[in-house]
PDB file of C-alpha atoms in Angstrom:
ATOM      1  CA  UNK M   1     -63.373  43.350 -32.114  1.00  0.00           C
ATOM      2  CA  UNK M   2     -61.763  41.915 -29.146  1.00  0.00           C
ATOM      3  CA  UNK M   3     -62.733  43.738 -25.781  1.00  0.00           C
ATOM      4  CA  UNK M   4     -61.167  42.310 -22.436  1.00  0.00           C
ATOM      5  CA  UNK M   5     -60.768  43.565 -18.924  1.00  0.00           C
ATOM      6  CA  UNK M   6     -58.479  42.092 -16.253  1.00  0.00           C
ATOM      7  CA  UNK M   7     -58.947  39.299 -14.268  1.00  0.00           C
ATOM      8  CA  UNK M   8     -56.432  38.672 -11.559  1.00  0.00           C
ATOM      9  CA  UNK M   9     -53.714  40.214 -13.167  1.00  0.00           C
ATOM     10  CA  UNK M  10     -54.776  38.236 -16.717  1.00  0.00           C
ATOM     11  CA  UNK M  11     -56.449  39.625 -19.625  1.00  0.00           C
ATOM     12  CA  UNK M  12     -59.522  37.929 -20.716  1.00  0.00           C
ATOM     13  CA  UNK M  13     -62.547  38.457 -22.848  1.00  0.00           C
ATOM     14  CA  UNK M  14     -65.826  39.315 -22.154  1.00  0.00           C
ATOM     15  CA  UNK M  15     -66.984  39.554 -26.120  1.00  0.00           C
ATOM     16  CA  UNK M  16     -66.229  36.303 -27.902  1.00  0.00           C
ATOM     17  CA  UNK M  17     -66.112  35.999 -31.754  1.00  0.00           C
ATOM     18  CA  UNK M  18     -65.543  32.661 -33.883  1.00  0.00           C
ATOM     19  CA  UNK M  19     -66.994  31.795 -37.039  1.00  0.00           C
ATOM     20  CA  UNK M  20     -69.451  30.856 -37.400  1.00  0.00           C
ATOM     21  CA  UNK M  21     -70.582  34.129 -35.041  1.00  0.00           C
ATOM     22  CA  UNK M  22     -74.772  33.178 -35.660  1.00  0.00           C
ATOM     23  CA  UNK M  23     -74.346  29.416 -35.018  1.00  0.00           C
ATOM     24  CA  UNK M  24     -76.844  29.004 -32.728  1.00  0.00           C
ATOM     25  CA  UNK M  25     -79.390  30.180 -34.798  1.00  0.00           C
ATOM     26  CA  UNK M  26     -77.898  27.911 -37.879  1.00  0.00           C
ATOM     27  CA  UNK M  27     -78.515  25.198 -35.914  1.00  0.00           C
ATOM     28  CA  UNK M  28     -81.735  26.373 -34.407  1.00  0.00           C
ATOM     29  CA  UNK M  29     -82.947  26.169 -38.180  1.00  0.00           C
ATOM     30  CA  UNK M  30     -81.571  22.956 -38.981  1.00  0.00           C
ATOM     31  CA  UNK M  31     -83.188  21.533 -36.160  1.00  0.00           C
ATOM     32  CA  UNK M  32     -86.814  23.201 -36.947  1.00  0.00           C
ATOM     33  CA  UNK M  33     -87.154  22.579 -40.841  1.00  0.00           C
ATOM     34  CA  UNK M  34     -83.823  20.039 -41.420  1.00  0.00           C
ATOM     35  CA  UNK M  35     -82.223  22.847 -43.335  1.00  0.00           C
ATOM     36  CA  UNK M  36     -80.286  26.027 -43.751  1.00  0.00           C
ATOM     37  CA  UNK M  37     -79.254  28.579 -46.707  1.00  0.00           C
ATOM     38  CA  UNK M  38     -75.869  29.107 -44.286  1.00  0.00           C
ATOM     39  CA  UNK M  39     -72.866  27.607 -46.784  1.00  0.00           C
ATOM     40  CA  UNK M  40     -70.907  25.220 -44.403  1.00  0.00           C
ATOM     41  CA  UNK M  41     -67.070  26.569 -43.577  1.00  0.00           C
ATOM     42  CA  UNK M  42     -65.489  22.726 -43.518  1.00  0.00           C
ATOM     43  CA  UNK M  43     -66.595  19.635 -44.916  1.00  0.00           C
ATOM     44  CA  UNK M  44     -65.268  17.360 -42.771  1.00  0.00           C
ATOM     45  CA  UNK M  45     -68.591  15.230 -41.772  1.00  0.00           C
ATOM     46  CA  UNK M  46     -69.473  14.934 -45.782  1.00  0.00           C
ATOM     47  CA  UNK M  47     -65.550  13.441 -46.648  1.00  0.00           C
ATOM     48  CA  UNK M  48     -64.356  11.440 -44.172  1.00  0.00           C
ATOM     49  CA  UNK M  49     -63.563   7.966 -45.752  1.00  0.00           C
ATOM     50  CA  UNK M  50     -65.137   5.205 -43.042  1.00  0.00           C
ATOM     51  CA  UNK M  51     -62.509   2.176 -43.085  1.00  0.00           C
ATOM     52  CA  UNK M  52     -64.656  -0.221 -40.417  1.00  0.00           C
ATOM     53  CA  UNK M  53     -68.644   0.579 -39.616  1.00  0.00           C
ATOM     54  CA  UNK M  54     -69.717  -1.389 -36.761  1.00  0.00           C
ATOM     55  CA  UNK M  55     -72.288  -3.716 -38.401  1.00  0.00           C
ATOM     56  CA  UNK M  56     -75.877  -3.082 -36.335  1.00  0.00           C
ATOM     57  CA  UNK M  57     -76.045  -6.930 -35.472  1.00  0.00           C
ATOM     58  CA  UNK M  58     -72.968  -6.694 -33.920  1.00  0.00           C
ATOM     59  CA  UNK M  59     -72.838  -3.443 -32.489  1.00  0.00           C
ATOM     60  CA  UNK M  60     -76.304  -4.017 -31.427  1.00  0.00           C
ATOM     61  CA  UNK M  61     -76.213  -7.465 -30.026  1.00  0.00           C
ATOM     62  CA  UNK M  62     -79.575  -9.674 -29.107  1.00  0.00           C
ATOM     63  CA  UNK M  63     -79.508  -7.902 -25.142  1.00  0.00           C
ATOM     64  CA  UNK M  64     -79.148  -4.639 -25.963  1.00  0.00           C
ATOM     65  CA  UNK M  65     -80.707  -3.864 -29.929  1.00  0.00           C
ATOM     66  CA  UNK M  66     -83.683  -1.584 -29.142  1.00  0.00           C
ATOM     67  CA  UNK M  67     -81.725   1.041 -27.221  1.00  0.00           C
ATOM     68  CA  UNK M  68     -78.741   1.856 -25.043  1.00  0.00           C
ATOM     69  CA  UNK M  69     -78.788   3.806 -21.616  1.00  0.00           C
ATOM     70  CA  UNK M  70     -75.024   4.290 -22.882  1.00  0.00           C
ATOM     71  CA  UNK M  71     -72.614   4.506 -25.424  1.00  0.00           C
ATOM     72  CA  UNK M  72     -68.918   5.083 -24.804  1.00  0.00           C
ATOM     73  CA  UNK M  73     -66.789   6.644 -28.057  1.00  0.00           C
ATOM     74  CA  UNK M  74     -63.655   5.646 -26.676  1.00  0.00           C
ATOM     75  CA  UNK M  75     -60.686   7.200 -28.449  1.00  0.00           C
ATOM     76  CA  UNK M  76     -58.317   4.410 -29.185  1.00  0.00           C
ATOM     77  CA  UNK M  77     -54.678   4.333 -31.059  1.00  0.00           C
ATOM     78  CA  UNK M  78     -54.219   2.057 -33.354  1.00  0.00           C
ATOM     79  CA  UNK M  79     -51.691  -0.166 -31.859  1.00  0.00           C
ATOM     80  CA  UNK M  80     -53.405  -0.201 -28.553  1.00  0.00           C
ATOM     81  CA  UNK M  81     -55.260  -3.967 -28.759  1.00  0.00           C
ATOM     82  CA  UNK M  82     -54.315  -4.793 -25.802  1.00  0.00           C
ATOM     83  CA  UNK M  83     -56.219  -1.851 -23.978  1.00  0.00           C
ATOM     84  CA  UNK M  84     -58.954  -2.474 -26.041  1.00  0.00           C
ATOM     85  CA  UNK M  85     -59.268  -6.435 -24.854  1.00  0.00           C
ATOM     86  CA  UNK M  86     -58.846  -5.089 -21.368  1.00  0.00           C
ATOM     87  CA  UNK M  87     -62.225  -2.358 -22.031  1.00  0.00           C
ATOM     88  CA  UNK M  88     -64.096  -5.026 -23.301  1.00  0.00           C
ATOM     89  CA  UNK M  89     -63.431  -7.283 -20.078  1.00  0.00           C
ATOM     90  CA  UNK M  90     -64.103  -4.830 -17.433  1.00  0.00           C
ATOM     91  CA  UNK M  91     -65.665  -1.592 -17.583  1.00  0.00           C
ATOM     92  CA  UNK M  92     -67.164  -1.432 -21.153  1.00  0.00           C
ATOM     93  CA  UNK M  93     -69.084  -4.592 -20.892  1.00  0.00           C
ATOM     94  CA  UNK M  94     -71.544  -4.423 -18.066  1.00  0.00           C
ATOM     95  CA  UNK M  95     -74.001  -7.569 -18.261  1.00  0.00           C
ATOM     96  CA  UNK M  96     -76.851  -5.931 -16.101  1.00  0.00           C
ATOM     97  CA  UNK M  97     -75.881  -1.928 -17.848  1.00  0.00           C
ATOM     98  CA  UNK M  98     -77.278  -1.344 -21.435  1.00  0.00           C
ATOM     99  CA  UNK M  99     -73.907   0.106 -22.368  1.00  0.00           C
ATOM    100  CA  UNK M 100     -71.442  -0.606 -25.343  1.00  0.00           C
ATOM    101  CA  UNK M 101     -68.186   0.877 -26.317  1.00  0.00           C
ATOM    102  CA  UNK M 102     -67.144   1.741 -29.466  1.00  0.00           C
ATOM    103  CA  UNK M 103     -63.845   2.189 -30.227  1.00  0.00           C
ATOM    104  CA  UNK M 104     -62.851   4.983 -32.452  1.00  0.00           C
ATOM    105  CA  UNK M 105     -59.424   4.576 -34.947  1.00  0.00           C
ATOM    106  CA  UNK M 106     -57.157   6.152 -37.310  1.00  0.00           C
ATOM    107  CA  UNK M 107     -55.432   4.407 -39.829  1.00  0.00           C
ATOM    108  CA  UNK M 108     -51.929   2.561 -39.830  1.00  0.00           C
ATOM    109  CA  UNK M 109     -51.091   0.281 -42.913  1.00  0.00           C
ATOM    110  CA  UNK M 110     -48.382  -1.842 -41.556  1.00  0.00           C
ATOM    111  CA  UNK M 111     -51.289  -2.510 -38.352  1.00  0.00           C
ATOM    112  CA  UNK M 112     -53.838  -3.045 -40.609  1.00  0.00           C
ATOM    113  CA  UNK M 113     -54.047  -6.758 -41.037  1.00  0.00           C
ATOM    114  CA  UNK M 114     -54.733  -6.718 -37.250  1.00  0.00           C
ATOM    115  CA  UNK M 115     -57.602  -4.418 -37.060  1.00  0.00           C
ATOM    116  CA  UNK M 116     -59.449  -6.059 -39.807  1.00  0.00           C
ATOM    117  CA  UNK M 117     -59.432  -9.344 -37.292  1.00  0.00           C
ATOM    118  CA  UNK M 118     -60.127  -7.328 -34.087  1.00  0.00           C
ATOM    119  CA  UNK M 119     -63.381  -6.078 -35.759  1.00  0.00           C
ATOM    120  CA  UNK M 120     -64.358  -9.331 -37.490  1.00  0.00           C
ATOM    121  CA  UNK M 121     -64.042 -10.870 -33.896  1.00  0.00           C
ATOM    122  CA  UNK M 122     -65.703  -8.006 -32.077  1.00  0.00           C
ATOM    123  CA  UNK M 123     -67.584  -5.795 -34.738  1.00  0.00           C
ATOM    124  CA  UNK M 124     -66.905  -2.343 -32.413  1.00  0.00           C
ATOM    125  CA  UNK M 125     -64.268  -0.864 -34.257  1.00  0.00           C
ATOM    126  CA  UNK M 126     -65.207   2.789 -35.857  1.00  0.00           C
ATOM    127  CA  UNK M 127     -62.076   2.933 -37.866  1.00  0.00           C
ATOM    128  CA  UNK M 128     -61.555   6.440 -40.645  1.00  0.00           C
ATOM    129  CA  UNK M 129     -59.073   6.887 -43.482  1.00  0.00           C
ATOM    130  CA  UNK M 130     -56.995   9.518 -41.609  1.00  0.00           C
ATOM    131  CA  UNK M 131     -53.552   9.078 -39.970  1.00  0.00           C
ATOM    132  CA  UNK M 132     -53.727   8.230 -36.403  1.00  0.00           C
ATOM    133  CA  UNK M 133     -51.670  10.833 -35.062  1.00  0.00           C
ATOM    134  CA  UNK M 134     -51.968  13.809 -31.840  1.00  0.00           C
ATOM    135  CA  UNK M 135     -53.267  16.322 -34.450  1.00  0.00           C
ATOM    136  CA  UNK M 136     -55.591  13.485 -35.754  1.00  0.00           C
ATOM    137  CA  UNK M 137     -57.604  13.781 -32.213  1.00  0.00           C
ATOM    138  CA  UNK M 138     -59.888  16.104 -33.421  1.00  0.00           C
ATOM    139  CA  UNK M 139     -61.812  13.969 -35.880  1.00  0.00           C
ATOM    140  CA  UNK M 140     -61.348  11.309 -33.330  1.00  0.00           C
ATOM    141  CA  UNK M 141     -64.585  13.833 -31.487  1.00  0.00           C
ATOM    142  CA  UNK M 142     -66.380  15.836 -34.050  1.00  0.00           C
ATOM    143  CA  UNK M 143     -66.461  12.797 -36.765  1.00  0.00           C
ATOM    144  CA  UNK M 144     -68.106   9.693 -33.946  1.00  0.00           C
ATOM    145  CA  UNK M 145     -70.478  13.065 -33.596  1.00  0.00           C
ATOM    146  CA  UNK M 146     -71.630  12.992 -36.533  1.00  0.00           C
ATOM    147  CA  UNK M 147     -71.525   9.309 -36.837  1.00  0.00           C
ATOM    148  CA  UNK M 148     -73.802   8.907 -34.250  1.00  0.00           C
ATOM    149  CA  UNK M 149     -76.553  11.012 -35.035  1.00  0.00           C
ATOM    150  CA  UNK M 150     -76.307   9.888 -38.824  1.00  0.00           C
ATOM    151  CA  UNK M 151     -76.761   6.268 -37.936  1.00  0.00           C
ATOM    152  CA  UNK M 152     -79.266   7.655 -35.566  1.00  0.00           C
ATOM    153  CA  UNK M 153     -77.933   5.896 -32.310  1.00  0.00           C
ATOM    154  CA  UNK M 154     -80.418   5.244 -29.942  1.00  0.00           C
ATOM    155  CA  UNK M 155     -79.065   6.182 -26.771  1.00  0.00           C
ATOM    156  CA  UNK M 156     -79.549   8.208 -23.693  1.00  0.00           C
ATOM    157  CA  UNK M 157     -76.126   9.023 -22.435  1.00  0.00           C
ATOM    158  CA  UNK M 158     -72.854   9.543 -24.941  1.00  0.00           C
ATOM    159  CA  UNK M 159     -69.544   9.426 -23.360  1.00  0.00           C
ATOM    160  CA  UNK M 160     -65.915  10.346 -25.128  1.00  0.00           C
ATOM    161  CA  UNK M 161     -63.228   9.398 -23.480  1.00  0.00           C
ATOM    162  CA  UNK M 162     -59.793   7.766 -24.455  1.00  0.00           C
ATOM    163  CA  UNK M 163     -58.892   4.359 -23.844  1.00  0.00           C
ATOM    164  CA  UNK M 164     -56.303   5.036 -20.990  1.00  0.00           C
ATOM    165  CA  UNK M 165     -59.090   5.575 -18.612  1.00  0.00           C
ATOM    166  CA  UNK M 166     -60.525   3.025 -16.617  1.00  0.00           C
ATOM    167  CA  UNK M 167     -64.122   3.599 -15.587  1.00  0.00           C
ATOM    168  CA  UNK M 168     -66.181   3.342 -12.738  1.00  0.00           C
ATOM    169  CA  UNK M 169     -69.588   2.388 -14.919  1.00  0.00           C
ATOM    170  CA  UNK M 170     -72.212   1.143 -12.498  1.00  0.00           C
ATOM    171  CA  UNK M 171     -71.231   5.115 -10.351  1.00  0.00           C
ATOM    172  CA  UNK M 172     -71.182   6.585 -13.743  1.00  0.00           C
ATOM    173  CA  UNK M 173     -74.444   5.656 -15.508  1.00  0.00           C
ATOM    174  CA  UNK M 174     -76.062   6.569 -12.001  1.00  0.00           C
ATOM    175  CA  UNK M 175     -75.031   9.831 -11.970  1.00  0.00           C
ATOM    176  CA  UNK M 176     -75.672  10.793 -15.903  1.00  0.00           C
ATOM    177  CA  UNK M 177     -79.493   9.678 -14.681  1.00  0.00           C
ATOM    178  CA  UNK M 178     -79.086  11.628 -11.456  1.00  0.00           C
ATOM    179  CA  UNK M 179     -77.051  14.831 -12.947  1.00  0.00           C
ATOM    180  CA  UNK M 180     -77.921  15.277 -16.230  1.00  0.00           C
ATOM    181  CA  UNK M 181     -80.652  13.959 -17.703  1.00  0.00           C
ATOM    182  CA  UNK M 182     -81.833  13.784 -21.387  1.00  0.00           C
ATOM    183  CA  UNK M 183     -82.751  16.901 -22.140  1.00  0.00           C
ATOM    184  CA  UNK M 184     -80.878  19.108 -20.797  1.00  0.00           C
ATOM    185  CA  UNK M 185     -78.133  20.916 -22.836  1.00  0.00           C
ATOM    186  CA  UNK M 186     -74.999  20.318 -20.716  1.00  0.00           C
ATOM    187  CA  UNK M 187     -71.463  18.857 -21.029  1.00  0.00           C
ATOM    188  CA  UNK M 188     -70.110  17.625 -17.439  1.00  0.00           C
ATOM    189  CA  UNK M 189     -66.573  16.322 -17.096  1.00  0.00           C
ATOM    190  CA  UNK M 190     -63.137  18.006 -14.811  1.00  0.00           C
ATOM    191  CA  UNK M 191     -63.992  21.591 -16.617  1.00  0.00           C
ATOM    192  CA  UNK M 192     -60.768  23.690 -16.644  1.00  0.00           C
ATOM    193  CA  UNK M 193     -61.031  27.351 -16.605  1.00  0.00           C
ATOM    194  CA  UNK M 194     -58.702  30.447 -18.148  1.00  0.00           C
ATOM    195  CA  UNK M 195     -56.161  28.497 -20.089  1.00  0.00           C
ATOM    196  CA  UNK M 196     -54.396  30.355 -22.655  1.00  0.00           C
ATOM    197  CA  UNK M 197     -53.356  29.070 -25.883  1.00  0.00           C
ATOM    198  CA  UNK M 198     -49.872  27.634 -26.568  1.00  0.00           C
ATOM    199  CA  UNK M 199     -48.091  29.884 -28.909  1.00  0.00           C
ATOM    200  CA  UNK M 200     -44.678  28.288 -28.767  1.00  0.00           C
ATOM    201  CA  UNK M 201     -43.531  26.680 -31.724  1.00  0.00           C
ATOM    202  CA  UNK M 202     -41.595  23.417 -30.743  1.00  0.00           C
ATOM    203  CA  UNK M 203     -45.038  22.621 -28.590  1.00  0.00           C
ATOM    204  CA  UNK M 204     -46.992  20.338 -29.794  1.00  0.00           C
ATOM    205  CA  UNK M 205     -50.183  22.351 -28.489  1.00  0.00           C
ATOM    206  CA  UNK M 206     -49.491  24.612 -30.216  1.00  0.00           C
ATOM    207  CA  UNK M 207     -52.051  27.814 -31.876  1.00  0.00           C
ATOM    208  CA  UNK M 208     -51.454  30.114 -34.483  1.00  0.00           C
ATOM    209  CA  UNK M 209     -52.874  33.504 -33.514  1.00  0.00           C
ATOM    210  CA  UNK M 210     -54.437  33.049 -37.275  1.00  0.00           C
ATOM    211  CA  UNK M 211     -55.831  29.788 -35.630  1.00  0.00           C
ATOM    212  CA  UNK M 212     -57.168  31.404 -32.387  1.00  0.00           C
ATOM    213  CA  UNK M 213     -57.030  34.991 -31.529  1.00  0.00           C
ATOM    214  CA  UNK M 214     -57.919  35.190 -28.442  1.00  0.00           C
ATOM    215  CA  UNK M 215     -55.568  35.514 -25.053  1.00  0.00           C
ATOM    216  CA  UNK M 216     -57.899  32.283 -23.212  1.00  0.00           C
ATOM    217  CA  UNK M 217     -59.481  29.024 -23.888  1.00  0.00           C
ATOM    218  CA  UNK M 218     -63.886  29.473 -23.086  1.00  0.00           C
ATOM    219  CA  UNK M 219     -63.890  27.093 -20.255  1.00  0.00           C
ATOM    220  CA  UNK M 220     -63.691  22.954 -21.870  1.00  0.00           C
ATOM    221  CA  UNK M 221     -63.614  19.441 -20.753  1.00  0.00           C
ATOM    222  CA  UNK M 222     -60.124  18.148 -19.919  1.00  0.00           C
ATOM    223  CA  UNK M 223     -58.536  15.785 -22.708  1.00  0.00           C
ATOM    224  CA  UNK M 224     -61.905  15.545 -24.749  1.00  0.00           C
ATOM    225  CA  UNK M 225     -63.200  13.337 -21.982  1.00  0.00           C
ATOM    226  CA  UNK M 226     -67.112  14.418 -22.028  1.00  0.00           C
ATOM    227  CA  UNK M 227     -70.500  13.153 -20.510  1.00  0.00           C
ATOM    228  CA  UNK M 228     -73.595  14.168 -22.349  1.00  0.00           C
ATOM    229  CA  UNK M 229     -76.595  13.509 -23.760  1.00  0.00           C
ATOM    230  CA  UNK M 230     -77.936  12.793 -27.679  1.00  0.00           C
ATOM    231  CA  UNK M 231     -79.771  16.145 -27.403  1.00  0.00           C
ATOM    232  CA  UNK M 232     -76.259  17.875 -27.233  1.00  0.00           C
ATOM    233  CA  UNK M 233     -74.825  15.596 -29.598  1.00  0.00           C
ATOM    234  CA  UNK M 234     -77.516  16.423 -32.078  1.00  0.00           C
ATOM    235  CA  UNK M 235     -76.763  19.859 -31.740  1.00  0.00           C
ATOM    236  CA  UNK M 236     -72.998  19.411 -31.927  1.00  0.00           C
ATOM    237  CA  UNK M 237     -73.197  17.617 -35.174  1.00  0.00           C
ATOM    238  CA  UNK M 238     -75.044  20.101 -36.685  1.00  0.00           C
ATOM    239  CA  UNK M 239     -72.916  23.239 -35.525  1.00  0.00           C
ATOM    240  CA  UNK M 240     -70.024  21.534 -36.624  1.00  0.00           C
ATOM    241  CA  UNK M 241     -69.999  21.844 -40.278  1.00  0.00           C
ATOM    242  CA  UNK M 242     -70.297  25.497 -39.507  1.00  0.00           C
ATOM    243  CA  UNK M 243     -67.544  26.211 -37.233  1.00  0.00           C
ATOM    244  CA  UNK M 244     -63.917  27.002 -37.586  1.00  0.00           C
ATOM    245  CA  UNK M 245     -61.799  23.201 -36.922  1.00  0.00           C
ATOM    246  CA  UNK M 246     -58.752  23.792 -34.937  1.00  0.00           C
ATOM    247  CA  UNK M 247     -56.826  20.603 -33.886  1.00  0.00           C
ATOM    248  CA  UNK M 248     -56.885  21.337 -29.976  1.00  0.00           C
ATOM    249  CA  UNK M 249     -60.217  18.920 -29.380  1.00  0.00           C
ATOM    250  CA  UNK M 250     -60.981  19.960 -26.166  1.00  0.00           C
ATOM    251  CA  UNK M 251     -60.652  23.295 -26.356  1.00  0.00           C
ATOM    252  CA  UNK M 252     -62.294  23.023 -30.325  1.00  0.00           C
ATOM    253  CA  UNK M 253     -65.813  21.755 -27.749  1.00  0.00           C
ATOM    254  CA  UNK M 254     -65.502  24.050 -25.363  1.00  0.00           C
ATOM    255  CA  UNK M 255     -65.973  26.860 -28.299  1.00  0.00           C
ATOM    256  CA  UNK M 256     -68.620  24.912 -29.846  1.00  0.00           C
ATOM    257  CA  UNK M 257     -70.124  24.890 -26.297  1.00  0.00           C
ATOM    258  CA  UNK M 258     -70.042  28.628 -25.760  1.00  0.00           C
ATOM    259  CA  UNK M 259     -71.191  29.749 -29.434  1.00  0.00           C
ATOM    260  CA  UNK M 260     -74.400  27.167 -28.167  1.00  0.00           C
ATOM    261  CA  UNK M 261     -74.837  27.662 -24.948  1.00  0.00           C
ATOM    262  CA  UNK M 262     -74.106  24.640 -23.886  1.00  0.00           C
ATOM    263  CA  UNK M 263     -73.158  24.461 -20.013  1.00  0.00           C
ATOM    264  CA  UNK M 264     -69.877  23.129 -19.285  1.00  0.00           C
ATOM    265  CA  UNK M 265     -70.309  21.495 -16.328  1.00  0.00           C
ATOM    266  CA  UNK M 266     -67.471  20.791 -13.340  1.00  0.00           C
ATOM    267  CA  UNK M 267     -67.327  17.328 -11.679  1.00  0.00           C
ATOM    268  CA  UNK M 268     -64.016  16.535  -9.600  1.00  0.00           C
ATOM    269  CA  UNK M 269     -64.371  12.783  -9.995  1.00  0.00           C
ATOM    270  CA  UNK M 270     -63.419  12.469 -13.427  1.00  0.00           C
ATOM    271  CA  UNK M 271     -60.341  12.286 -12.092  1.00  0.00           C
ATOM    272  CA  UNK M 272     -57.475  14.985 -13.918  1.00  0.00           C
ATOM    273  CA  UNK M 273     -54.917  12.225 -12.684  1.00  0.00           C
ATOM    274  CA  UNK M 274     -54.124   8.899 -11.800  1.00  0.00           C
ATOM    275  CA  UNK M 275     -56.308   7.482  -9.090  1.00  0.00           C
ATOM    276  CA  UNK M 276     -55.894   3.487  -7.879  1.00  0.00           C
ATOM    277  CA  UNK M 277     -58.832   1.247  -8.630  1.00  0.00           C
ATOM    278  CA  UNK M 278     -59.020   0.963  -4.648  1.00  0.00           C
ATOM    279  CA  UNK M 279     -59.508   4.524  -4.480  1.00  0.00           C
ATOM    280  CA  UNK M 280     -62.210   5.188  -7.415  1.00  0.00           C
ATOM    281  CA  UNK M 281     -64.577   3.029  -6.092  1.00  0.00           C
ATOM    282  CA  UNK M 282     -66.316   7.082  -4.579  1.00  0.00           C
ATOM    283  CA  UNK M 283     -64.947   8.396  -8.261  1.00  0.00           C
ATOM    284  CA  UNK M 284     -66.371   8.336 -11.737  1.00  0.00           C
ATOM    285  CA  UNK M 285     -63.125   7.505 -13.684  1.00  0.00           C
ATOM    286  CA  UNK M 286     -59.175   7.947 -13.577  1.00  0.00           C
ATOM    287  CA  UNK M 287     -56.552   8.213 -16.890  1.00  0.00           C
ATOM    288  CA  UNK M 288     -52.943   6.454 -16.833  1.00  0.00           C
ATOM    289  CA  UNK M 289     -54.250   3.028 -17.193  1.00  0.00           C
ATOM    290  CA  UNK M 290     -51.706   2.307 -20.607  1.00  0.00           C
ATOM    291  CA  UNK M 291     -51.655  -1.111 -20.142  1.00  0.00           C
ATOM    292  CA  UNK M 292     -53.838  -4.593 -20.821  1.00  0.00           C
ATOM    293  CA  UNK M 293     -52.737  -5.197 -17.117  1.00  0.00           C
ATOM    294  CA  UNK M 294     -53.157  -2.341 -15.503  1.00  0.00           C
ATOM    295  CA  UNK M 295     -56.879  -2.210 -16.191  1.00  0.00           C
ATOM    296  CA  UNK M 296     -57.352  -5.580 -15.387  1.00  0.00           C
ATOM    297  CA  UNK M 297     -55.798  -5.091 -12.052  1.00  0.00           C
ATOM    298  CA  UNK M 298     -57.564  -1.926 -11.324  1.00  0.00           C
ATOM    299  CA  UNK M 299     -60.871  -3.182 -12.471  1.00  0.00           C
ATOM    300  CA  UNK M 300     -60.236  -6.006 -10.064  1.00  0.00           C
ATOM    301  CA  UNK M 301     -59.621  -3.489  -7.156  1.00  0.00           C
ATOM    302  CA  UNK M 302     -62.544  -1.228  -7.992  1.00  0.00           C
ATOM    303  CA  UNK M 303     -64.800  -4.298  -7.695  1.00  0.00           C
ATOM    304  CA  UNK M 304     -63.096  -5.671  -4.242  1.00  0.00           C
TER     305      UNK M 304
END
């Protein structure tokens, strides 16, 4: 049952409900004897068709095969090679960082031809059978997830992001040492608070009450763009099997992170909008860089 009381004039709950309501002890289980009697409510990490698996040699190369201090899941359409190139030549590719970016794709036939040559030159395409589409987003998070910790990814640091962003790295992979650690259960990004569901129609946002009863969002991570840790990936893959998909992504982690108790975490520079390379150089990242040449030239201004 739903209980609320009013917050500035708003309605919002103060006992939250979503299956799977014992979660955290699910995955409490899983993570003491690698098992559970619970009976899963999706399948989505045992189906998923993989359509390109970054080889290790090349997704490991000679510098960095041991470990990583980070690894970027950058959310990537199809068509976007172009922002891609530009990742690889600035901010994903850090000669004295052990970082690597991995970029994760849908499927489009008729670009098909072209991704199977990106990843034979470049190996860090994470490419699944699904269309790459808005509602598609989703998998684009939970599936890398489980990914990872399958192909038990040896990293500190795990960051999701989408490939519009350009990234201030050296600032970043300071601050994940700094600010969060690797043991600590915590998601940090631009945390929004009280947002309510979209329940018009023609939106493309939008929530069935069937989907999501509730009047507000638990507070999530703007646009799926998340810094963590493997310890909270390792419990997100597990929890997710067990928990209600709904194609809002970052909303779908900030429910995962309340049924867990994960904290969500503010920080105001991941920047919500666009911010000039000039100007990020005291910032952790910025979005609205859709172009092969407007990374370039804001990488070039971040580093002046």
């Amino acid at each position: 049952m739903l209980r609320r009381c009013w917050v500035g004039e708003k309605f919002y709950f103060i006992q939250f409900t979503f299956p799977l309501n014992n979660l955290i002890d699910v995955v409490h289980e899983i993570e003491t004897t690698g098992w559970t009697a619970e009976k899963p409510l999706n399948n989505v990490t045992k189906h998923y068709v993989i359509k390109k698996d970054p080889s290790i040699i090349k997704f490991c190369s000679s510098e960095v095969c041991d470990s990583f201090d980070m690894v970027f899941i950058v959310k990537s359409f199809v068509g976007n090679f172009d922002q891609r190139i530009a990742i690889r030549n600035t901010w994903g590719s850090k000669k004295n960082l052990r970082i690597k970016a991995l970029f994760v794709l849908g499927y489009l036939e008729r670009l098909q031809p072209l991704v199977d040559f990106e990843n034979e030159e470049f190996g860090d395409i994470l490419q699944f059978g699904f269309a790459d589409t808005y509602d598609s987003l989703v998998y684009k998070t939970i599936i890398p997830i489980d990914w990872l910790v399958k192909r038990n990814i040896n990293t500190k640091y795990v960051h999701f992001l989408d490939d519009d962003r350009l990234v201030n790295t050296r600032r970043l992979h300071q601050f994940a040492v700094d600010s969060l650690g690797t043991t600590e259960s915590k998601i940090i990004d631009y945390k929004l608070r009280f947002r309510q569901p979209f329940r018009t129609k023609s939106s493309k946002w939008f929530t069935t009450l069937e989907e999501y009863p509730f009047d507000f969002w638990p507070p999530y991570i703007i646009g799926g763009t998340i810094l963590t840790n493997m310890k909270v990936v390792k419990n997100l893959a597990y929890a997710i099997p067990f928990t209600k998909i709904i194609k809002m992504e970052d909303a779908y982690i900030g429910i995962l992170a309340k049924l867990l108790k994960i904290n969500v975490v503010h920080n105001s520079e991941f920047m919500p909008f666009y911010t000039s390379g000039s100007n990020l150089k005291d910032k952790l990242s910025s979005p609205d860089y859709k172009s092969y040449h407007s990374i370039i030239d804001g990488w070039k201004q971040l580093q002046n």
